[in-house]
Short mmCIF file of C-alpha atoms in Angstrom, two decimals:
data_model
loop_
_atom_site.label_atom_id
_atom_site.label_comp_id
_atom_site.label_asym_id
_atom_site.label_seq_id
_atom_site.Cartn_x
_atom_site.Cartn_y
_atom_site.Cartn_z
CA MET A 14 -26.18 -59.23 18.90
CA GLU A 15 -24.64 -59.50 15.46
CA GLY A 16 -27.49 -57.44 13.98
CA SER A 17 -26.86 -54.61 16.39
CA ILE A 18 -23.15 -54.58 15.47
CA ASP A 19 -24.03 -54.45 11.78
CA ARG A 20 -26.41 -51.56 12.35
CA LYS A 21 -23.70 -49.67 14.24
CA GLN A 22 -21.16 -50.25 11.48
CA ARG A 23 -23.66 -49.13 8.84
CA GLY A 24 -24.27 -45.93 10.83
CA ILE A 25 -20.56 -45.13 11.09
CA PRO A 26 -20.19 -43.85 7.45
CA LYS A 27 -23.16 -41.51 7.95
CA LEU A 28 -21.60 -40.14 11.11
CA ARG A 29 -18.27 -39.78 9.31
CA ASP A 30 -19.88 -37.78 6.47
CA LEU A 31 -21.68 -35.60 8.99
CA LEU A 32 -18.45 -34.78 10.83
CA ARG A 33 -16.65 -34.00 7.58
CA ARG A 34 -19.49 -31.74 6.46
CA GLN A 35 -19.44 -29.86 9.77
CA ARG A 36 -15.70 -29.46 9.50
CA ARG A 37 -15.93 -27.98 6.01
CA GLU A 38 -18.65 -25.58 7.11
CA SER A 39 -16.64 -24.48 10.14
CA GLU A 40 -13.61 -23.75 8.00
CA GLY A 41 -15.77 -21.53 5.81
CA GLN A 42 -14.58 -23.07 2.58
CA LEU A 43 -11.35 -21.10 2.77
CA ASP A 44 -9.50 -23.58 0.59
CA SER A 45 -11.75 -22.77 -2.39
CA THR A 46 -10.54 -19.17 -2.45
CA PRO A 47 -7.39 -18.86 -4.59
CA ASP A 48 -4.39 -16.96 -3.32
CA VAL A 49 -3.63 -13.65 -5.03
CA GLU A 50 0.04 -13.11 -5.76
CA PHE A 51 0.99 -9.65 -4.55
CA THR A 52 4.41 -8.07 -4.16
CA TYR A 53 4.36 -5.82 -1.11
CA ASP A 54 6.78 -3.07 -2.11
CA ASP A 55 7.01 0.69 -2.41
CA ALA A 56 6.21 0.74 -6.13
CA ASP A 57 6.09 -1.36 -9.27
CA ARG A 58 8.82 -1.67 -11.89
CA LYS A 59 10.11 1.54 -13.42
CA SER A 60 8.63 0.82 -16.86
CA ALA A 61 5.21 0.07 -15.33
CA GLU A 62 5.25 3.20 -13.19
CA ILE A 63 6.15 5.42 -16.14
CA ALA A 64 3.54 3.71 -18.31
CA GLU A 65 0.84 4.60 -15.78
CA LEU A 66 1.67 8.27 -16.22
CA TYR A 67 0.22 8.27 -19.73
CA SER A 68 -3.26 7.51 -20.96
CA TYR A 69 -4.21 5.63 -24.09
CA THR A 70 -5.92 8.68 -25.53
CA GLU A 71 -2.71 10.70 -25.75
CA ASP A 72 -1.12 11.21 -29.15
CA LYS A 73 0.42 8.22 -30.86
CA LEU A 74 4.16 7.93 -31.35
CA GLY A 75 5.53 9.15 -34.67
CA TYR A 76 8.71 8.12 -36.40
CA GLN A 77 9.87 11.49 -37.67
CA LYS A 78 13.13 13.16 -36.76
CA TRP A 79 13.49 14.47 -33.23
CA THR A 80 13.30 18.10 -34.39
CA GLU A 81 10.05 17.38 -36.26
CA MET A 82 8.33 15.57 -33.39
CA LYS A 83 5.64 17.13 -31.26
CA PRO A 84 6.14 17.27 -27.46
CA ALA A 85 3.82 14.32 -26.89
CA GLU A 86 5.66 12.26 -29.50
CA ARG A 87 9.02 13.03 -27.89
CA ARG A 88 7.69 11.94 -24.49
CA LYS A 89 6.42 8.69 -25.98
CA PHE A 90 9.78 8.06 -27.58
CA LEU A 91 11.60 8.66 -24.28
CA PHE A 92 9.21 6.29 -22.53
CA LEU A 93 9.95 3.52 -25.03
CA VAL A 94 13.65 4.10 -24.53
CA LEU A 95 13.26 3.81 -20.76
CA GLU A 96 11.23 0.63 -21.17
CA THR A 97 14.00 -1.01 -23.17
CA CYS A 98 16.38 -0.54 -20.24
CA GLU A 99 15.00 -3.87 -18.92
CA ALA A 100 15.48 -5.75 -22.19
CA ALA A 101 17.25 -9.12 -22.16
CA ASP A 102 19.67 -8.15 -24.94
CA LEU A 103 22.82 -6.45 -23.63
CA ASP A 104 23.22 -4.19 -26.66
CA VAL A 105 19.63 -2.98 -26.35
CA ARG A 106 20.14 -2.21 -22.67
CA LEU A 107 23.33 -0.29 -23.35
CA LYS A 108 21.58 1.88 -25.94
CA ALA A 109 18.62 2.49 -23.69
CA ALA A 110 20.80 3.26 -20.67
CA ARG A 111 21.81 6.50 -22.33
CA SER A 112 18.40 7.89 -21.35
CA GLN A 113 19.34 7.52 -17.68
CA HIS A 114 22.61 9.28 -18.46
CA ASN A 115 20.63 12.09 -20.09
CA VAL A 116 18.45 12.47 -16.98
CA PHE A 117 21.49 12.80 -14.74
CA LEU A 118 23.07 15.20 -17.21
CA LEU A 119 19.95 17.39 -17.19
CA TYR A 120 19.92 17.37 -13.40
CA LYS A 121 23.56 18.42 -13.19
CA MET A 122 22.79 21.33 -15.51
CA GLY A 123 20.18 22.60 -13.03
CA ILE A 124 16.95 21.82 -14.87
CA MET A 125 14.80 21.09 -11.81
CA PRO A 126 14.46 24.71 -10.54
CA LEU A 127 13.67 25.81 -14.11
CA LEU A 128 10.96 23.16 -14.48
CA ILE A 129 9.40 24.12 -11.13
CA GLN A 130 9.40 27.77 -12.19
CA LEU A 131 7.71 26.93 -15.50
CA LEU A 132 5.18 24.79 -13.64
CA ASN A 133 4.40 27.69 -11.30
CA MET A 134 3.87 29.99 -14.27
CA GLU A 135 1.46 27.54 -15.88
CA ILE A 136 -0.42 27.09 -12.58
CA GLU A 137 -0.94 30.84 -12.35
CA ASN A 138 -2.06 31.05 -15.97
CA ALA A 139 -5.50 32.63 -15.57
CA ASP A 140 -6.32 32.51 -19.28
CA ALA A 141 -6.18 28.70 -19.37
CA ALA A 142 -8.34 28.43 -16.24
CA ILE A 143 -10.96 30.85 -17.58
CA SER A 144 -11.02 29.07 -20.94
CA ALA A 145 -11.58 25.71 -19.22
CA LEU A 146 -14.34 27.14 -17.02
CA HIS A 147 -16.30 28.42 -19.99
CA LYS A 148 -16.20 25.08 -21.82
CA PRO A 149 -19.07 22.63 -21.40
CA SER A 150 -16.63 19.71 -21.16
CA VAL A 151 -12.90 19.83 -20.43
CA SER A 152 -10.67 17.58 -22.53
CA ILE A 153 -7.05 16.52 -22.59
CA ALA A 154 -6.21 19.34 -25.00
CA ASP A 155 -6.79 21.98 -22.29
CA SER A 156 -3.81 20.86 -20.19
CA GLU A 157 -1.11 20.41 -22.81
CA MET A 158 1.59 22.57 -21.19
CA LEU A 159 0.88 21.28 -17.71
CA ARG A 160 1.16 17.71 -18.93
CA VAL A 161 4.50 18.48 -20.57
CA TYR A 162 6.05 19.88 -17.39
CA LEU A 163 4.57 17.23 -15.11
CA ASN A 164 5.69 14.42 -17.41
CA ILE A 165 9.27 15.71 -17.51
CA ILE A 166 9.45 16.19 -13.73
CA TYR A 167 7.91 12.78 -13.06
CA THR A 168 10.28 11.03 -15.47
CA ILE A 169 13.29 12.65 -13.80
CA VAL A 170 12.01 11.74 -10.33
CA GLU A 171 11.26 8.13 -11.26
CA VAL A 172 14.56 7.56 -13.06
CA MET A 173 16.50 9.05 -10.16
CA ARG A 174 14.54 6.95 -7.66
CA CYS A 175 15.14 3.67 -9.50
CA ALA A 176 18.80 4.30 -10.32
CA ASP A 177 21.27 1.85 -8.80
CA PRO A 178 23.81 3.80 -6.72
CA SER A 179 26.28 0.91 -6.85
CA GLU A 180 26.98 1.53 -10.53
CA SER A 181 29.34 4.43 -9.87
CA VAL A 182 30.30 6.86 -7.13
CA GLU A 183 29.31 9.82 -9.28
CA LEU A 184 25.83 8.41 -9.81
CA ALA A 185 25.39 7.76 -6.09
CA GLN A 186 26.46 11.33 -5.23
CA ALA A 187 24.09 12.81 -7.83
CA GLN A 188 21.21 10.68 -6.56
CA ASN A 189 21.84 11.66 -2.95
CA ALA A 190 22.06 15.34 -3.91
CA PHE A 191 18.79 15.07 -5.84
CA PHE A 192 17.01 13.49 -2.86
CA ASN A 193 18.24 16.27 -0.58
CA GLU A 194 17.27 18.95 -3.09
CA LEU A 195 13.80 17.51 -3.56
CA SER A 196 13.12 17.84 0.18
CA GLN A 197 13.94 21.57 0.02
CA PRO A 198 12.00 24.42 -1.63
CA LEU A 199 12.64 24.41 -5.39
CA GLY A 200 12.20 27.55 -7.43
CA GLY A 201 10.19 29.29 -4.69
CA ASP A 202 9.35 29.27 -1.00
CA GLU A 203 7.20 26.11 -1.04
CA LEU A 204 8.11 22.47 -0.97
CA LEU A 205 7.20 20.50 -4.08
CA PRO A 206 4.61 18.36 -2.17
CA ILE A 207 2.93 21.55 -0.89
CA LEU A 208 2.85 22.97 -4.42
CA LEU A 209 1.16 19.81 -5.68
CA LEU A 210 -1.30 19.79 -2.76
CA GLU A 211 -2.25 23.37 -3.55
CA MET A 212 -2.92 22.30 -7.14
CA ILE A 213 -5.24 19.59 -5.78
CA LEU A 214 -7.09 22.21 -3.70
CA LYS A 215 -7.62 24.42 -6.74
CA TYR A 216 -8.76 21.44 -8.77
CA CYS A 217 -11.32 20.31 -6.18
CA ALA A 218 -12.54 23.87 -5.65
CA GLY A 219 -13.50 24.03 -9.34
CA SER A 220 -11.29 27.01 -10.20
CA CYS A 221 -8.89 24.92 -12.33
CA PRO A 222 -10.82 21.97 -13.78
CA HIS A 223 -8.23 21.42 -16.51
CA PHE A 224 -5.49 20.21 -14.16
CA PRO A 225 -4.29 16.65 -15.01
CA ILE A 226 -5.12 15.21 -11.60
CA LYS A 227 -3.67 11.74 -12.20
CA LYS A 228 -0.24 13.11 -13.06
CA ILE A 229 -0.35 15.45 -10.05
CA LEU A 230 -1.17 12.60 -7.67
CA LEU A 231 1.50 10.32 -9.11
CA LEU A 232 4.15 13.02 -8.83
CA LEU A 233 3.03 13.81 -5.28
CA TRP A 234 3.30 10.13 -4.32
CA LYS A 235 6.81 9.72 -5.74
CA THR A 236 7.98 13.01 -4.23
CA ILE A 237 6.83 11.96 -0.76
CA LEU A 238 8.36 8.53 -1.29
CA ILE A 239 11.75 10.01 -2.15
CA SER A 240 11.68 12.77 0.47
CA LEU A 241 10.55 10.68 3.46
CA GLY A 242 11.56 7.16 2.46
CA GLY A 243 9.84 3.85 1.78
CA LEU A 244 9.13 0.70 3.76
CA GLU A 245 12.78 -0.28 4.24
CA ASP A 246 13.67 3.20 5.43
CA LEU A 247 10.75 3.13 7.85
CA ALA A 248 11.90 -0.19 9.32
CA LYS A 249 15.48 1.05 9.75
CA LYS A 250 14.37 4.32 11.34
CA LYS A 251 12.06 2.51 13.72
CA GLU A 252 14.80 0.16 14.88
CA ALA A 253 17.21 3.07 15.35
CA LEU A 254 14.69 5.09 17.36
CA ARG A 255 13.83 2.12 19.59
CA VAL A 256 17.48 1.38 20.30
CA ALA A 257 18.09 5.06 21.09
CA ARG A 258 15.23 4.92 23.63
CA GLY A 259 16.71 1.85 25.30
CA LEU A 260 14.12 -0.56 23.85
CA PRO A 261 14.63 -3.77 21.87
CA ALA A 262 15.00 -3.16 18.15
CA SER A 263 11.81 -5.08 17.36
CA TYR A 264 9.31 -7.43 18.88
CA GLU A 265 10.83 -10.35 16.97
CA VAL A 266 14.18 -9.64 18.64
CA GLN A 267 12.55 -9.44 22.05
CA CYS A 268 10.37 -12.56 21.62
CA PRO A 269 11.48 -14.69 18.66
CA PRO A 270 8.70 -16.92 17.31
CA GLN A 271 8.98 -20.56 18.28
CA GLN A 272 7.66 -23.60 16.46
CA PRO A 273 5.24 -25.35 18.81
CA THR A 274 5.52 -29.09 19.30
CA VAL A 275 2.22 -30.73 18.41
CA LYS A 276 1.79 -34.16 19.97
CA GLU A 277 0.03 -36.84 17.95
CA ARG A 278 -3.31 -37.63 19.48
CA THR A 279 -4.58 -41.19 19.74
CA PRO A 280 -8.34 -41.67 19.44
CA ALA A 281 -10.34 -42.80 22.38
CA PRO A 282 -11.95 -46.28 22.16
CA HIS A 283 -15.43 -44.77 21.81
CA THR A 284 -14.36 -42.39 18.98
CA PRO A 285 -15.85 -43.50 15.64
CA PRO A 286 -13.38 -43.92 12.79
CA LEU A 287 -13.27 -41.22 10.12
CA SER A 288 -12.19 -43.43 7.24
CA GLY A 289 -13.54 -46.03 4.91
CA THR A 290 -11.91 -48.83 6.96
CA ASP A 291 -14.25 -49.22 9.91
CA SER A 292 -12.91 -52.34 11.58
CA ASP A 293 -10.61 -55.27 10.98
CA SER A 294 -11.43 -58.94 11.00
CA ASN A 295 -11.43 -59.04 14.79
CA GLY A 296 -13.98 -56.24 15.02
CA GLU A 297 -11.43 -53.74 16.38
CA ILE A 298 -11.55 -50.15 15.17
CA VAL A 299 -8.73 -49.16 12.82
CA TRP A 300 -7.77 -45.45 12.64
CA ASP A 301 -7.04 -44.32 9.11
CA ARG A 302 -4.78 -41.22 8.87
CA SER A 303 -5.18 -40.65 5.16
CA GLU A 304 -6.37 -37.13 5.89
CA GLU A 305 -3.42 -35.52 7.65
CA GLU A 306 -3.75 -32.35 9.61
CA PRO A 307 -2.53 -29.24 7.76
CA PRO A 308 0.99 -28.13 8.70
CA TYR A 309 1.28 -25.51 11.38
CA ARG A 310 1.81 -22.00 10.08
CA PRO A 311 2.89 -19.47 12.67
CA PRO A 312 0.89 -16.23 12.37
CA LYS A 313 2.70 -13.28 10.87
CA LEU A 314 1.11 -10.83 13.32
CA ARG A 315 1.35 -11.94 16.92
CA PRO A 316 -0.55 -10.26 19.77
CA LYS A 317 1.51 -8.03 22.02
CA VAL A 318 1.03 -7.39 25.71
CA ARG A 319 0.79 -3.83 27.01
CA GLN A 320 1.48 -2.53 30.49
CA LYS A 321 -2.23 -1.91 30.91
CA ASP A 322 -2.98 -5.58 30.18
CA VAL A 323 -0.66 -6.65 33.01
CA GLU A 324 -2.31 -4.21 35.42
CA VAL A 325 -5.81 -5.43 34.53
CA PHE A 326 -4.70 -9.05 34.93
CA LEU A 327 -3.26 -8.37 38.40
CA ASP A 328 -6.28 -6.34 39.53
CA ASN A 329 -8.69 -9.14 38.59
CA THR A 330 -6.62 -11.87 40.20
CA ARG A 331 -6.09 -9.86 43.42
CA ASN A 332 -9.80 -9.23 43.71
CA LYS A 333 -10.46 -12.94 43.33
CA PHE A 334 -7.77 -14.44 45.59
CA VAL A 335 -6.83 -11.63 48.02
CA GLY A 336 -9.86 -9.35 48.11
CA PHE A 337 -8.21 -5.98 47.44
CA GLN A 338 -6.22 -4.16 44.75
CA LEU A 339 -2.83 -2.45 44.61
CA ARG A 340 -3.15 0.28 42.01
CA GLY A 341 0.02 0.80 39.97
CA ASP A 342 1.87 -2.14 41.57
CA CYS A 343 2.89 -4.80 39.07
CA GLN A 344 5.57 -6.47 41.21
CA THR A 345 3.85 -7.67 44.39
CA ILE A 346 2.45 -11.18 43.90
CA ALA A 347 2.09 -12.23 47.53
CA GLY A 348 -0.97 -14.36 48.22
CA LEU A 349 -1.47 -15.37 44.59
CA PRO A 350 -1.28 -19.03 43.56
CA GLY A 351 1.51 -20.53 41.48
CA PRO A 352 -0.32 -20.65 38.13
CA ILE A 353 -0.94 -16.91 38.43
CA HIS A 354 2.81 -16.37 38.91
CA GLU A 355 3.50 -18.37 35.78
CA GLY A 356 0.88 -16.47 33.78
CA LEU A 357 2.28 -13.14 34.97
CA SER A 358 5.80 -14.11 33.94
CA ILE A 359 4.56 -15.06 30.46
CA LEU A 360 2.74 -11.73 30.11
CA LYS A 361 5.84 -9.78 31.16
CA LYS A 362 7.98 -11.79 28.77
CA HIS A 363 5.78 -10.74 25.83
CA MET A 364 5.17 -7.17 26.99
CA TYR A 365 5.88 -4.66 24.22
CA VAL A 366 6.58 -0.99 24.82
CA SER A 367 5.95 1.09 21.70
CA LEU A 368 7.43 4.44 20.77
CA SER A 369 3.93 5.94 20.89
CA GLU A 370 3.56 5.10 24.58
CA ILE A 371 6.85 6.80 25.38
CA GLN A 372 5.89 9.89 23.38
CA ILE A 373 2.51 10.13 25.12
CA LYS A 374 4.17 9.74 28.51
CA GLU A 375 6.62 12.54 27.70
CA GLU A 376 3.78 14.82 26.64
CA GLU A 377 1.89 14.10 29.88
CA GLU A 378 4.96 14.83 31.97
CA ALA A 379 5.49 18.09 30.07
CA MET A 380 1.88 19.09 30.80
CA ASN A 381 2.06 18.15 34.49
CA ARG A 382 5.53 19.59 35.13
CA PRO A 383 6.03 22.45 32.66
CA PHE A 384 9.01 23.98 34.50
CA THR A 385 11.15 20.83 34.71
CA LYS A 386 9.88 18.73 31.80
CA GLY A 387 8.37 21.42 29.58
CA ASN A 388 11.21 21.64 27.07
CA LEU A 389 10.67 18.81 24.60
CA ASN A 390 13.18 18.09 21.87
CA VAL A 391 11.38 18.55 18.55
CA PRO A 392 13.15 16.52 15.84
CA SER A 393 14.47 18.50 12.90
CA ASN A 394 13.98 16.16 9.97
CA ARG A 395 12.13 15.99 6.66
CA VAL A 396 8.97 14.57 8.20
CA GLU A 397 8.73 17.42 10.70
CA GLN A 398 9.42 19.95 7.96
CA LEU A 399 6.65 18.54 5.75
CA TYR A 400 4.19 18.38 8.67
CA GLU A 401 4.84 22.02 9.60
CA ALA A 402 4.19 23.02 5.98
CA MET A 403 0.98 20.95 5.77
CA LEU A 404 -0.40 21.83 9.20
CA PRO A 405 -2.19 25.15 8.35
CA ASN A 406 -4.26 23.53 5.57
CA LEU A 407 -4.18 19.88 6.59
CA PRO A 408 -7.99 19.51 6.91
CA GLN A 409 -8.50 21.01 3.44
CA TYR A 410 -5.85 18.71 1.96
CA VAL A 411 -7.48 15.64 3.49
CA ILE A 412 -10.97 16.57 2.29
CA ALA A 413 -9.74 17.33 -1.24
CA ILE A 414 -7.89 14.00 -1.53
CA LEU A 415 -10.92 12.08 -0.25
CA LYS A 416 -13.17 13.88 -2.74
CA ILE A 417 -11.02 12.58 -5.56
CA LEU A 418 -11.02 9.11 -4.01
CA LEU A 419 -14.81 9.17 -3.82
CA ALA A 420 -15.08 10.21 -7.46
CA ALA A 421 -12.86 7.25 -8.43
CA ALA A 422 -14.82 4.72 -6.34
CA PRO A 423 -15.98 1.69 -8.38
CA THR A 424 -19.51 1.89 -6.96
CA ALA A 425 -19.79 5.67 -7.07
CA LYS A 426 -22.81 7.05 -8.90
CA PRO A 427 -22.33 10.16 -11.04
CA LYS A 428 -23.61 13.26 -9.29
CA THR A 429 -23.87 16.84 -10.43
CA GLU A 430 -21.81 18.15 -7.51
CA SER A 431 -19.00 15.60 -7.89
CA ILE A 432 -15.71 16.62 -9.48
CA ASN A 433 -14.68 15.48 -12.95
CA ILE A 434 -11.55 13.34 -12.68
CA LEU A 435 -11.62 12.37 -16.36
CA ALA A 436 -10.50 15.73 -17.78
CA ASP A 437 -7.07 14.34 -18.69
CA VAL A 438 -8.57 11.21 -20.32
CA PHE A 439 -11.33 12.45 -22.61
CA PRO A 440 -10.05 13.46 -26.06
CA GLN A 441 -11.02 16.69 -27.74
CA ASP A 442 -13.14 14.79 -30.26
CA MET A 443 -15.27 12.03 -28.79
CA PRO A 444 -14.92 8.57 -30.41
CA SER A 445 -17.21 7.76 -33.30
CA SER A 446 -16.55 4.03 -33.67
CA VAL A 447 -17.18 1.06 -31.42
CA LEU A 448 -13.49 0.18 -31.18
CA THR A 449 -12.42 3.63 -30.03
CA SER A 450 -15.31 3.73 -27.57
CA MET A 451 -14.17 0.43 -26.03
CA LYS A 452 -10.64 1.73 -25.86
CA LEU A 453 -11.83 4.87 -24.10
CA GLY A 454 -13.83 2.81 -21.61
CA ILE A 455 -10.77 0.72 -20.76
CA ASP A 456 -8.72 3.90 -20.40
CA VAL A 457 -11.29 5.39 -17.99
CA ASN A 458 -11.22 2.30 -15.73
CA ARG A 459 -7.44 2.25 -15.81
CA HIS A 460 -7.35 5.96 -15.02
CA LYS A 461 -9.51 5.48 -11.90
CA GLU A 462 -7.46 2.53 -10.66
CA ILE A 463 -4.22 4.51 -10.96
CA ILE A 464 -5.75 7.42 -9.05
CA VAL A 465 -6.86 5.09 -6.25
CA LYS A 466 -3.41 3.54 -6.14
CA ALA A 467 -1.68 6.91 -5.88
CA ILE A 468 -4.03 8.26 -3.17
CA SER A 469 -3.72 5.06 -1.13
CA ALA A 470 0.07 5.26 -1.29
CA ILE A 471 0.06 8.95 -0.31
CA LEU A 472 -2.14 8.41 2.75
CA PHE A 473 -0.24 5.29 3.76
CA LEU A 474 3.15 6.99 3.60
CA LEU A 475 2.00 10.10 5.46
CA LEU A 476 0.34 8.12 8.26
CA LYS A 477 3.32 5.80 8.66
CA HIS A 478 5.89 8.60 8.82
CA TYR A 479 3.77 10.82 11.06
CA LYS A 480 3.21 7.98 13.50
CA MET A 481 6.92 7.34 13.77
CA ASN A 482 7.77 11.03 14.06
CA HIS A 483 5.15 11.67 16.78
CA ILE A 484 1.96 9.87 17.66
CA TYR A 485 -0.03 13.10 17.99
CA GLN A 486 0.75 14.04 14.37
CA PHE A 487 -0.62 10.67 13.31
CA GLU A 488 -3.72 11.11 15.49
CA TYR A 489 -4.39 14.61 14.17
CA MET A 490 -4.35 13.47 10.56
CA SER A 491 -6.33 10.32 11.39
CA GLN A 492 -8.91 12.45 13.15
CA HIS A 493 -9.50 14.53 10.04
CA LEU A 494 -9.70 11.37 7.93
CA VAL A 495 -12.41 10.03 10.22
CA PHE A 496 -14.28 13.35 10.18
CA ALA A 497 -14.23 13.27 6.38
CA ASN A 498 -15.87 9.78 6.33
CA CYS A 499 -12.75 7.99 5.17
CA ILE A 500 -13.74 4.69 6.85
CA PRO A 501 -17.05 4.24 4.93
CA LEU A 502 -15.20 5.17 1.75
CA ILE A 503 -12.58 2.46 2.33
CA LEU A 504 -15.32 -0.04 3.16
CA LYS A 505 -16.93 0.81 -0.17
CA TYR A 506 -13.78 -0.42 -1.91
CA LEU A 507 -13.66 -3.57 0.20
CA ASN A 508 -17.34 -4.32 -0.42
CA GLN A 509 -16.68 -6.42 -3.49
CA ASN A 510 -15.37 -9.84 -4.41
CA ILE A 511 -11.65 -9.12 -4.45
CA SER A 512 -10.66 -12.41 -6.09
CA ALA A 513 -13.21 -12.00 -8.89
CA PHE A 514 -12.18 -8.33 -9.28
CA VAL A 515 -8.48 -9.17 -9.67
CA ALA A 516 -9.23 -12.06 -12.02
CA ALA A 517 -11.48 -9.88 -14.22
CA LYS A 518 -8.90 -7.11 -14.44
CA ASN A 519 -6.10 -9.51 -15.42
CA THR A 520 -7.98 -11.73 -17.88
CA CYS A 521 -7.33 -11.10 -21.54
#
């Protein structure tokens, strides 16, 4: 008898190790993957965003007088001044803050329409396009004037976007006027985002290979961000629209998350212990709780119940307990047992009605009853204005943007028919030393990452704003993205070890 007890006790550690091994395998070794710190915001710091506008191959900064500096040297000097706005020293910040004052002064003097007009003239410059087409390889020297105008416009846009309106009333008024002006046609009949999208079309068509595509995409991103608004503006608009429709402001307001009460479980007598202490002196099993359960973390995204889910639930339960269905009736619960009543009440408590469902219902009513419900109120806002301007060439815009995204893919193989996105990175004279070649390789990788970042932000902002404005605008753009094989392209980016990728890019 004692020998059998000893054999059982000797087998308990093996069983314990087996259970622990199965538990680790079921969890998928998630604890071994480090967390990546990421700030989910509209953009990075102002100095970082302006730094991404320039490449390492552009001219170095000189220390001559302002009148003797070249345009590239002046831009570099202004960038360094803007970067010192975030210095810890108060005197340094006060000196650097004059650059922001200069930007607002230039805006008050009406420089934006002039810059847009000069940009239009350079876009229509046929001599530069023909010269770039006849060259075997396009370099950064072929887009000097375009880079000057785009850099100035981008610097003004970024400084105005990051300015703190609480500093003074005059600054807040100038910033608000600039945002309103940027959403209107400047120096012509086209909006600035449409002008930049047309530049992207010409670039992808091969008629203007000298266009600095990275600067165009960055300016397009920041223009859309200012004109339509960022994440905070989207959240405020969504709450306002839901309240205006008679809906709760958000799902969290309707169903606030609750911390569940987890009762401590006591092991059954036949449950083997999972610790090194198997039994006490009396032979009784002792439960060791050295390994505590991980704390409960409520999920950030909770499932929501739709009206269709309630109807399906009632149809299935009526077929099972009553034997027939009541199509469209979600109130009658006669003949159903008590637990079904409780489940139905929980579903209705967590039922979420989205703005998209209301918009689809209004469109269906307008189609079915055109004389009484045919007049729909089309919102007159910046999103609608931009969508109307993009609608005639929306498929071409989507295909052109995805072509650039494909060319910047990390696993993309060079092809003869692919576009050259490195025209504004390669210098006029190729590097002759190992150091300059390494520097150029780093600049190329950085250039592609910035392009991917800008395109991702552009598509994200457009889809978010179009979905809030009207669901069919979102579906139309999403349809063209799917037709252009956007999903396999995104999967190509996700088909890599993200943790190793981030660690490699941030390791000195």
